[in-house]
Amino acid sequence: MKLEIPYHLENYIGGHLIAPLSGNFIDNINPATGEVVGQIPDSHKKDVDAAVQAAKLAFPDWSTSPVEERFKILNRIAELIDAHLEELALAETNDNGKPLWLSRQVDIPRASANFRFFATGIMHFSAESHNMEDKAVNYTLRQPIGIVGCISPWNLPLYLFTWKIAPALAAGNCVIAKPSEVTPVTAFLLAKICIEAGLPGGVLNIIHGTGPGAGEAIVSHPEVKAISFTGSTRAGERIAAIAAPKFKKLSLELGGKNPAIIFADCEWEKMMTETIRSSFSNQGEICLCGSRILIEASVYDKFKTEFVERTKQLKVGDPLENESRQGAIVSKMHFEKILRCIDTAKQEGGKILCGGNPVNLTGRCENGFFIAPTVMEGLGPNCQTNQEEIFGPVVTLQSFKTEEEALQLANATSYGLAATIWTQDISKANRVAAKVESGIIWINCWLLRDLRTPFGGMKNSGVGREGGWEALRFFTEAKNVCIQL
Ligand code: NAD
């Protein structure tokens, strides 16, 4: 099977690819060229209603199917993703603007890994039993919830979409999923793969459209019992406001303003290489990117000189070219937002050390949305630039003198997603790790992921954890059964 991409994408409902009931579509734009390359369904409540009906029909069989059956189908989906690596990687890059080598090396392999991980995981999933000596025994049933909603963002499109769908399906739920309207194509192709893999109709339904249109219709649908959402804190707040009074189970993976804490005694070269990566990978459009770099004062100048030098060497270019380290920003709207944030930083007294400007490419990409990786200094911890998520290739440098000051700066935002700590002093690393208010801490590394670990944020970065058993527990309802002996 070749994965053709039609000009008009379709929803995936009840095992079929179908047009939105309204007949309305939204333009899909390649951010590297600025061209409209297709149309995506502008779905609304009626499409979601149809998807829920299909899911209801599918649920009794899917939820009671042997785990070996679910394993086989999900594993087959993983194999088909691998088999279509090239087509999926190209589609991801054309949709998102990220370098093709990155889609090939990270995004698509991770999507198949997600399916494989939860396909095998469900074979080993078990529940607790609590013995009350000679009086009674309790055992816990972890049953599928029913119909669940999965909503994902544009920065790691297939990677994050499958990260939610795979555990939800493995646990026996039927799913209504919505990818970002900015990057819909690989989710559309996943529907084709699911059909090919023999996933029964209605088990997974993929609805395209905007947040307020299709997204809210999923969140507010009375038959959708749980929502797993990854996206901005602002949208998370709105989703929580809709879902909480309906007592839906909620998992929210939201924004970040992550600190990278660099002590003078770190392994310098490794820290430098990884800090470039943690600052600018995927154009800085990863929720885990370190956007506030905190440097011990004694090495601040050394760091600044080397870091700026290396940043200037990152080639901004056509995402299809192997030498490009930085691709396009995902959309015109986001491109303009990042440039506005850079303007704000300047008004706040920030000094631009490099970048800070759009990059005009020639040829195929002359109308694309490119920004030079940007490093700034001279901004205090409480200014807007150091408080609000920019989600682009923009980092600030701040210096600290003591461990306490480093912690104060690290914790000085309303977010708490991820932090990176660089030091060779393992006691200091552990002390700081325990006190940084973040759900995910990397010591002397960045984005080293084990899919079994709890993943998620504190404070305004989210509620709940994904990954491993946490995800399978989220997507099941725990029921205690007590038997008196
Ligand atoms: P977004 O919040 O605008 O959109 C995310 C998804 O939610 C999209 O599918 C969108 O259509 C949908 N949506 C928007 N409003 C909605 C509503 N009212 N009801 C239902 N659905 C709605 O986010 P984005 O701009 O696509 O992604 C960037 C954001 O995602 C950043 O803030 C980033 O930090 C965050 N993010 C977080 C993680 C994490 O794991 N914590 C991972 C990746 C991205």
Coordinates of C-alpha atoms and ligand atoms in Angstrom, one line a residue:
M1 CA 0.0 0.0 0.0
K2 CA 1.3 3.5 -0.8
L3 CA 0.1 6.2 1.5
E4 CA -1.5 8.7 -0.9
I5 CA -2.3 12.1 0.6
P6 CA -5.5 13.5 -1.1
Y7 CA -6.0 17.2 -1.4
H8 CA -9.0 17.0 0.9
L9 CA -8.3 15.0 4.0
E10 CA -11.1 13.0 5.6
N11 CA -12.2 12.0 9.1
Y12 CA -11.9 8.4 10.1
I13 CA -15.2 7.3 11.6
G14 CA -16.4 3.7 12.1
G15 CA -13.5 2.3 10.1
H16 CA -14.2 4.6 7.1
L17 CA -12.7 7.7 5.7
I18 CA -15.4 10.3 5.3
A19 CA -15.8 14.0 4.6
P20 CA -17.0 16.4 7.3
L21 CA -20.8 16.5 7.5
S22 CA -20.8 20.3 7.1
G23 CA -18.8 20.0 3.8
N24 CA -16.4 22.7 5.2
F25 CA -12.6 22.6 5.1
I26 CA -9.7 24.6 6.4
D27 CA -6.5 25.4 4.5
N28 CA -3.5 23.3 5.3
I29 CA -0.2 25.2 4.7
N30 CA 3.3 24.0 4.3
P31 CA 5.2 26.4 6.6
A32 CA 8.5 26.1 4.7
T33 CA 7.0 27.4 1.5
G34 CA 3.9 29.3 2.7
E35 CA 1.8 27.3 0.1
V36 CA -1.7 25.9 0.7
V37 CA -1.0 22.2 0.1
G38 CA -4.4 20.7 1.0
Q39 CA -7.6 21.1 3.0
I40 CA -8.6 19.5 6.2
P41 CA -12.1 18.8 7.5
D42 CA -13.6 21.6 9.7
S43 CA -15.5 19.1 11.9
H44 CA -18.1 20.0 14.5
K45 CA -20.5 18.4 16.9
K46 CA -22.3 16.3 14.3
D47 CA -19.1 14.6 13.2
V48 CA -18.2 14.0 16.8
D49 CA -21.7 12.6 17.5
A50 CA -21.2 10.1 14.6
A51 CA -17.7 9.1 15.9
V52 CA -19.2 8.5 19.4
Q53 CA -22.0 6.4 17.9
A54 CA -19.4 4.3 16.0
A55 CA -17.2 4.0 19.2
K56 CA -20.3 2.9 21.2
L57 CA -20.9 0.1 18.8
A58 CA -17.3 -1.0 18.8
F59 CA -16.8 -0.9 22.6
P60 CA -18.4 -4.1 23.7
D61 CA -16.2 -6.3 21.5
W62 CA -13.0 -4.3 21.8
S63 CA -13.1 -3.9 25.6
T64 CA -13.6 -7.7 26.1
S65 CA -11.2 -8.8 23.4
P66 CA -8.3 -10.9 24.7
V67 CA -5.2 -8.8 25.4
E68 CA -3.3 -11.0 22.9
E69 CA -5.7 -9.7 20.2
R70 CA -5.1 -6.1 21.0
F71 CA -1.4 -6.7 21.2
K72 CA -1.4 -8.2 17.7
I73 CA -3.3 -5.4 16.1
L74 CA -1.4 -2.6 17.8
N75 CA 1.9 -4.3 17.1
R76 CA 0.8 -4.6 13.4
I77 CA 0.2 -0.8 13.4
A78 CA 3.7 -0.3 14.7
E79 CA 5.1 -2.5 11.9
L80 CA 3.2 -0.6 9.3
I81 CA 4.4 2.8 10.7
D82 CA 8.0 1.5 10.4
A83 CA 7.3 0.2 6.9
H84 CA 6.0 3.7 5.8
L85 CA 8.8 5.6 7.6
E86 CA 9.8 7.6 4.6
E87 CA 6.3 8.7 3.5
L88 CA 5.3 9.6 7.1
A89 CA 8.5 11.5 7.7
L90 CA 8.1 13.6 4.6
A91 CA 4.5 14.3 5.4
E92 CA 5.4 15.3 8.9
T93 CA 8.1 17.7 7.7
N94 CA 5.9 19.2 5.0
D95 CA 3.2 19.8 7.6
N96 CA 5.3 21.0 10.5
G97 CA 8.4 22.6 9.0
K98 CA 10.9 20.5 11.0
P99 CA 14.0 19.1 9.3
L100 CA 13.3 15.9 7.4
W101 CA 16.2 14.1 9.2
L102 CA 14.5 14.9 12.5
S103 CA 11.2 13.4 11.4
R104 CA 13.1 10.3 10.2
Q105 CA 15.2 9.9 13.3
V106 CA 12.8 11.0 16.0
D107 CA 9.2 11.6 15.2
I108 CA 8.2 8.6 13.2
P109 CA 10.3 6.0 15.0
R110 CA 8.9 7.2 18.3
A111 CA 5.3 6.8 16.9
S112 CA 5.9 3.1 16.2
A113 CA 7.7 2.7 19.5
N114 CA 4.6 4.1 21.3
F115 CA 2.4 1.5 19.7
R116 CA 4.9 -1.3 20.3
F117 CA 5.5 -0.2 23.9
F118 CA 1.8 -0.2 24.9
A119 CA 1.0 -3.3 22.8
T120 CA 3.5 -5.3 24.9
G121 CA 2.7 -3.3 28.0
I122 CA -0.9 -4.4 28.2
M123 CA 0.2 -8.1 28.1
H124 CA 2.0 -7.4 31.4
F125 CA -0.5 -5.0 33.1
S126 CA -1.9 -6.3 36.4
A127 CA -3.8 -5.0 39.3
E128 CA -3.4 -5.0 43.1
S129 CA -4.8 -7.3 45.8
H130 CA -5.0 -6.3 49.4
N131 CA -5.3 -9.0 52.0
M132 CA -7.0 -8.3 55.4
E133 CA -5.4 -11.3 57.2
D134 CA -8.1 -13.9 57.9
K135 CA -11.0 -11.4 57.6
A136 CA -11.2 -10.6 53.9
V137 CA -9.4 -10.1 50.6
N138 CA -9.7 -7.2 48.2
Y139 CA -8.8 -7.3 44.6
T140 CA -8.8 -4.5 42.1
L141 CA -10.3 -4.7 38.7
R142 CA -8.8 -2.2 36.2
Q143 CA -11.5 -2.0 33.5
P144 CA -11.6 0.1 30.3
I145 CA -13.3 3.4 30.9
G146 CA -15.4 3.4 27.7
I147 CA -15.1 6.2 25.1
V148 CA -12.2 8.5 25.7
G149 CA -10.9 11.7 24.0
C150 CA -7.3 12.3 23.0
I151 CA -6.3 15.8 21.8
S152 CA -2.8 16.6 20.7
P153 CA -0.7 19.6 19.5
W154 CA 1.4 20.4 16.4
N155 CA 4.9 20.3 17.7
L156 CA 5.5 16.5 17.6
P157 CA 2.4 15.6 15.7
L158 CA 2.4 11.8 15.2
Y159 CA 4.7 11.2 18.2
L160 CA 2.3 12.8 20.7
F161 CA -0.9 11.7 19.0
T162 CA 0.2 8.0 19.2
W163 CA 1.5 8.5 22.8
K164 CA -2.1 9.0 23.9
I165 CA -4.0 6.7 21.5
A166 CA -1.8 3.6 22.0
P167 CA -2.3 3.2 25.8
A168 CA -6.0 4.2 25.5
L169 CA -6.6 1.4 22.9
A170 CA -4.4 -1.1 24.6
A171 CA -6.4 -0.7 27.8
G172 CA -9.6 -1.6 25.8
N173 CA -11.1 1.8 25.3
C174 CA -12.6 3.2 22.1
V175 CA -11.1 6.6 21.2
I176 CA -12.1 9.8 19.6
A177 CA -8.9 11.6 18.7
K178 CA -8.2 15.0 17.3
P179 CA -4.8 16.0 16.0
S180 CA -3.8 19.7 15.7
E181 CA -5.5 21.4 12.8
V182 CA -2.0 22.9 12.0
T183 CA -0.4 19.4 11.4
P184 CA -3.2 17.0 10.4
V185 CA -1.6 14.8 7.7
T186 CA 0.2 12.1 9.6
A187 CA -2.9 11.5 11.7
F188 CA -4.9 11.1 8.5
L189 CA -2.3 8.6 7.3
L190 CA -2.5 6.8 10.6
A191 CA -6.1 6.2 9.8
K192 CA -5.1 4.4 6.6
I193 CA -2.6 2.4 8.5
C194 CA -5.2 1.3 11.1
I195 CA -7.5 0.2 8.3
E196 CA -4.7 -1.8 6.8
A197 CA -3.7 -3.3 10.2
G198 CA -7.3 -4.6 10.7
L199 CA -8.2 -2.4 13.6
P200 CA -12.0 -3.0 13.9
G201 CA -14.1 0.0 12.8
G202 CA -15.1 2.5 15.5
V203 CA -12.3 1.5 17.9
L204 CA -10.3 4.5 16.9
N205 CA -12.0 7.6 15.3
I206 CA -10.0 10.5 14.1
I207 CA -11.8 13.9 13.8
H208 CA -10.0 16.8 12.2
G209 CA -10.8 20.5 13.0
T210 CA -10.2 23.4 15.3
G211 CA -10.0 23.4 19.1
P212 CA -13.2 25.5 19.6
G213 CA -15.0 23.5 16.8
A214 CA -14.1 19.8 17.0
G215 CA -12.0 19.8 20.2
E216 CA -14.7 21.3 22.4
A217 CA -17.3 19.0 20.9
I218 CA -15.2 16.0 22.0
V219 CA -14.5 17.4 25.5
S220 CA -18.1 18.3 26.2
H221 CA -19.7 15.1 24.8
P222 CA -21.5 13.4 27.6
E223 CA -20.4 9.9 26.4
V224 CA -16.7 10.8 26.4
K225 CA -15.6 9.8 29.9
A226 CA -12.0 10.9 30.0
I227 CA -9.8 13.4 28.2
S228 CA -6.1 13.2 27.6
F229 CA -4.9 16.6 26.4
T230 CA -1.5 17.9 25.4
G231 CA -1.2 21.5 24.4
S232 CA -1.1 25.0 25.8
T233 CA -1.9 26.0 29.4
R234 CA -4.6 28.4 28.1
A235 CA -6.4 25.6 26.2
G236 CA -5.9 23.2 29.1
E237 CA -7.6 25.7 31.4
R238 CA -10.6 25.9 29.0
I239 CA -10.8 22.1 28.7
A240 CA -10.6 21.7 32.5
A241 CA -13.5 24.2 32.9
I242 CA -15.7 22.2 30.5
A243 CA -14.8 18.8 31.8
A244 CA -14.5 19.3 35.5
P245 CA -18.2 19.9 36.2
K246 CA -19.0 16.8 34.2
F247 CA -16.6 14.8 36.4
K248 CA -14.5 13.5 33.5
K249 CA -11.2 12.0 34.1
L250 CA -8.5 14.5 32.9
S251 CA -4.9 14.3 32.0
L252 CA -3.4 17.6 31.1
E253 CA 0.1 18.0 29.6
L254 CA 0.6 21.7 29.2
G255 CA 3.2 24.4 28.6
G256 CA 6.6 25.0 30.1
K257 CA 9.3 27.6 30.8
N258 CA 12.1 25.2 31.6
P259 CA 15.3 26.1 33.3
A260 CA 18.7 24.6 32.3
I261 CA 20.9 25.0 35.4
I262 CA 24.6 25.1 34.6
F263 CA 27.1 24.8 37.4
A264 CA 30.8 25.7 36.8
D265 CA 31.9 22.1 37.6
C266 CA 30.0 20.5 34.8
E267 CA 31.4 18.4 32.0
W268 CA 31.8 21.4 29.7
E269 CA 31.8 20.0 26.2
K270 CA 28.9 17.6 26.8
M271 CA 26.9 20.4 28.5
M272 CA 27.5 22.7 25.5
T273 CA 26.4 20.2 22.9
E274 CA 23.3 19.2 24.8
T275 CA 22.4 22.8 25.7
I276 CA 22.4 23.7 22.1
R277 CA 20.1 20.7 21.5
S278 CA 17.9 21.5 24.4
S279 CA 17.5 25.1 23.3
F280 CA 16.9 24.8 19.6
S281 CA 15.8 21.2 18.7
N282 CA 12.7 21.3 16.5
Q283 CA 13.1 25.2 16.3
G284 CA 12.7 25.3 20.1
E285 CA 9.1 24.0 19.6
I286 CA 9.4 21.1 22.2
C287 CA 7.6 21.6 25.5
L288 CA 10.8 20.2 27.2
C289 CA 13.2 22.7 25.6
G290 CA 15.2 24.7 28.2
S291 CA 14.3 28.3 27.4
R292 CA 15.8 29.9 30.5
I293 CA 19.5 29.1 30.8
L294 CA 20.9 29.7 34.3
I295 CA 24.7 29.8 34.5
E296 CA 27.0 30.0 37.5
A297 CA 28.5 33.5 37.5
S298 CA 32.2 32.3 37.4
V299 CA 31.6 30.7 33.9
Y300 CA 28.9 33.1 32.6
D301 CA 31.2 34.9 30.1
K302 CA 32.8 31.7 28.9
F303 CA 29.5 30.1 28.4
K304 CA 28.0 33.2 26.6
T305 CA 30.9 33.4 24.1
E306 CA 30.9 29.7 23.2
F307 CA 27.1 29.3 23.2
V308 CA 26.5 32.3 21.0
E309 CA 29.3 31.2 18.6
R310 CA 27.7 27.7 18.3
T311 CA 24.2 29.1 17.9
K312 CA 25.3 31.2 15.0
Q313 CA 26.5 28.1 13.3
L314 CA 23.1 26.4 13.3
K315 CA 22.0 26.5 9.7
V316 CA 18.5 27.7 9.1
G317 CA 17.3 26.2 5.9
D318 CA 15.0 24.2 3.7
P319 CA 13.7 21.3 6.0
L320 CA 14.3 18.9 3.1
E321 CA 18.0 19.6 3.0
N322 CA 20.2 17.4 5.2
E323 CA 22.5 20.3 6.3
S324 CA 19.6 22.4 7.8
R325 CA 19.7 22.3 11.6
Q326 CA 16.7 24.6 11.9
G327 CA 13.6 24.3 9.8
A328 CA 10.5 26.5 9.5
I329 CA 8.3 27.7 12.3
V330 CA 5.1 25.8 12.2
S331 CA 2.7 28.6 11.0
K332 CA 2.6 32.2 10.1
M333 CA 0.6 32.9 13.3
H334 CA 3.2 31.3 15.5
F335 CA 6.1 32.9 13.5
E336 CA 4.5 36.3 14.2
K337 CA 3.9 35.5 17.8
I338 CA 7.6 34.6 18.3
L339 CA 8.7 37.8 16.6
R340 CA 6.3 39.8 18.9
C341 CA 7.9 38.1 21.9
I342 CA 11.4 39.1 20.7
D343 CA 10.1 42.7 20.4
T344 CA 8.7 42.5 23.9
A345 CA 12.1 41.2 25.2
K346 CA 13.9 44.2 23.6
Q347 CA 11.4 46.6 25.2
E348 CA 12.0 44.9 28.5
G349 CA 15.7 45.8 28.1
G350 CA 16.9 42.4 26.7
K351 CA 20.1 42.5 24.7
I352 CA 20.1 40.3 21.6
L353 CA 23.4 38.4 21.5
C354 CA 22.5 36.6 18.2
G355 CA 19.4 36.0 16.0
G356 CA 16.3 38.0 16.8
N357 CA 15.3 38.3 13.2
P358 CA 13.3 36.4 10.5
V359 CA 15.4 34.6 8.0
N360 CA 14.5 35.1 4.3
L361 CA 15.5 32.1 2.2
T362 CA 15.5 32.0 -1.5
G363 CA 14.0 29.5 -4.0
R364 CA 11.4 27.0 -2.8
C365 CA 11.3 28.5 0.7
E366 CA 11.2 32.2 -0.1
N367 CA 7.7 32.5 1.4
G368 CA 8.4 30.3 4.4
F369 CA 8.4 31.2 8.1
F370 CA 12.0 31.0 9.4
I371 CA 13.6 32.7 12.5
A372 CA 17.2 32.8 13.4
P373 CA 18.0 31.0 16.7
T374 CA 18.0 33.8 19.3
V375 CA 20.0 34.2 22.5
M376 CA 19.3 37.1 24.8
E377 CA 20.7 38.4 28.1
G378 CA 20.1 41.3 30.5
L379 CA 16.5 40.3 31.5
G380 CA 15.4 39.8 35.1
P381 CA 13.5 36.7 36.3
N382 CA 10.2 38.4 36.6
C383 CA 9.8 40.0 33.2
Q384 CA 7.4 38.7 30.6
T385 CA 10.1 37.1 28.5
N386 CA 11.3 35.0 31.4
Q387 CA 7.8 34.2 32.6
E388 CA 5.7 33.3 29.5
E389 CA 6.3 30.4 27.2
I390 CA 7.5 31.5 23.7
F391 CA 7.8 28.0 22.2
G392 CA 10.3 29.0 19.6
P393 CA 14.1 29.3 19.0
V394 CA 14.6 31.9 21.7
V395 CA 16.5 31.5 25.0
T396 CA 17.6 33.9 27.7
L397 CA 20.8 33.7 29.8
Q398 CA 20.8 34.6 33.5
S399 CA 23.6 34.2 36.0
F400 CA 23.6 32.9 39.6
K401 CA 26.2 32.9 42.4
T402 CA 24.9 30.2 44.8
E403 CA 22.9 27.0 44.7
E404 CA 20.1 28.7 46.5
E405 CA 20.0 31.5 43.9
A406 CA 19.9 28.9 41.1
L407 CA 16.9 27.3 42.8
Q408 CA 15.1 30.6 43.3
L409 CA 15.6 31.4 39.6
A410 CA 14.6 27.9 38.4
N411 CA 11.4 28.0 40.4
A412 CA 10.5 31.6 39.6
T413 CA 7.7 30.8 37.1
S414 CA 4.2 29.5 37.2
Y415 CA 5.3 26.5 35.1
G416 CA 6.9 23.2 36.3
L417 CA 7.4 20.8 33.4
A418 CA 11.1 20.0 32.9
A419 CA 14.5 21.0 34.2
T420 CA 18.1 20.2 33.3
I421 CA 21.0 20.2 35.8
W422 CA 24.6 20.2 34.8
T423 CA 27.3 19.4 37.4
Q424 CA 29.8 16.7 38.2
D425 CA 28.9 17.0 41.9
I426 CA 26.4 14.2 42.3
S427 CA 25.3 15.3 45.8
K428 CA 24.6 18.8 44.5
A429 CA 22.7 17.4 41.5
N430 CA 20.5 15.3 43.7
R431 CA 19.9 18.1 46.2
V432 CA 18.9 20.5 43.4
A433 CA 16.8 17.9 41.6
A434 CA 14.7 17.3 44.8
K435 CA 14.0 21.1 45.1
V436 CA 13.3 22.1 41.5
E437 CA 9.6 22.4 41.0
S438 CA 9.4 20.3 37.8
G439 CA 7.8 16.9 37.0
I440 CA 10.8 15.9 34.9
I441 CA 14.5 16.4 35.7
W442 CA 17.5 15.5 33.6
I443 CA 20.9 15.5 35.2
N444 CA 23.8 15.8 32.7
C445 CA 21.6 14.9 29.8
W446 CA 18.4 16.1 28.0
L447 CA 15.4 14.3 26.6
L448 CA 16.7 10.9 27.4
R449 CA 13.4 9.1 27.6
D450 CA 12.4 5.7 29.0
L451 CA 8.8 5.2 28.1
R452 CA 8.1 3.5 31.5
T453 CA 8.8 6.6 33.5
P454 CA 6.1 9.0 34.8
F455 CA 5.9 11.9 32.4
G456 CA 4.2 15.2 33.1
G457 CA 4.3 18.6 34.8
M458 CA 3.7 20.3 38.1
K459 CA 2.1 23.8 38.7
N460 CA 0.7 25.3 35.5
S461 CA 2.4 22.6 33.4
G462 CA -0.3 20.1 33.9
V463 CA -2.3 17.6 35.9
G464 CA -1.5 13.9 36.0
R465 CA 1.2 11.8 34.5
E466 CA 1.6 9.8 31.2
G467 CA 3.9 7.0 30.4
G468 CA 4.2 3.3 31.5
W469 CA 1.7 2.1 34.0
E470 CA 0.6 5.7 34.7
A471 CA -1.0 5.8 31.3
L472 CA -2.6 2.4 31.6
R473 CA -4.0 3.3 35.0
F474 CA -5.3 6.6 33.6
F475 CA -7.1 4.9 30.8
T476 CA -8.8 2.3 33.2
E477 CA -11.3 2.6 35.9
A478 CA -10.2 1.0 39.2
K479 CA -12.9 -1.1 40.9
N480 CA -12.2 -2.7 44.3
V481 CA -13.9 -6.0 45.1
C482 CA -13.9 -7.0 48.7
I483 CA -14.7 -10.6 49.7
Q484 CA -15.3 -11.5 53.3
L485 CA -13.6 -14.8 54.1
Ligands
NAD1 P1 -3.0 24.4 21.6 O1 -3.4 24.3 23.1 O2 -3.4 25.6 20.8 O3 -3.7 23.2 20.8 C1 -3.5 21.8 21.2 C2 -4.6 21.0 20.7 O4 -5.8 21.3 21.4 C3 -5.0 21.2 19.2 O5 -5.4 20.0 18.7 C4 -6.1 22.2 19.3 O6 -6.9 22.2 18.2 C5 -6.8 21.7 20.6 N1 -7.6 22.7 21.3 C6 -7.3 24.1 21.4 N2 -8.3 24.7 22.1 C7 -9.2 23.7 22.5 C8 -10.4 23.7 23.2 N3 -10.9 24.8 23.7 N4 -11.0 22.5 23.4 C9 -10.5 21.4 22.9 N5 -9.4 21.3 22.1 C10 -8.7 22.5 21.9 O7 -1.5 24.1 21.6 P2 -0.5 24.0 20.4 O8 -0.2 25.5 20.0 O9 -1.0 23.1 19.4 O10 0.8 23.4 21.0 C11 1.8 24.1 21.7 C12 1.6 24.0 23.2 O11 1.6 22.6 23.6 C13 2.7 24.6 24.0 O12 2.2 25.3 25.1 C14 3.5 23.4 24.5 O13 4.3 23.6 25.6 C15 2.4 22.4 24.7 N6 3.0 21.1 24.7 C16 3.0 20.4 25.9 C17 3.6 19.1 26.0 C18 3.6 18.4 27.3 O14 3.9 17.2 27.3 N7 3.4 19.0 28.4 C19 4.0 18.5 24.8 C20 3.9 19.2 23.6 C21 3.4 20.5 23.6

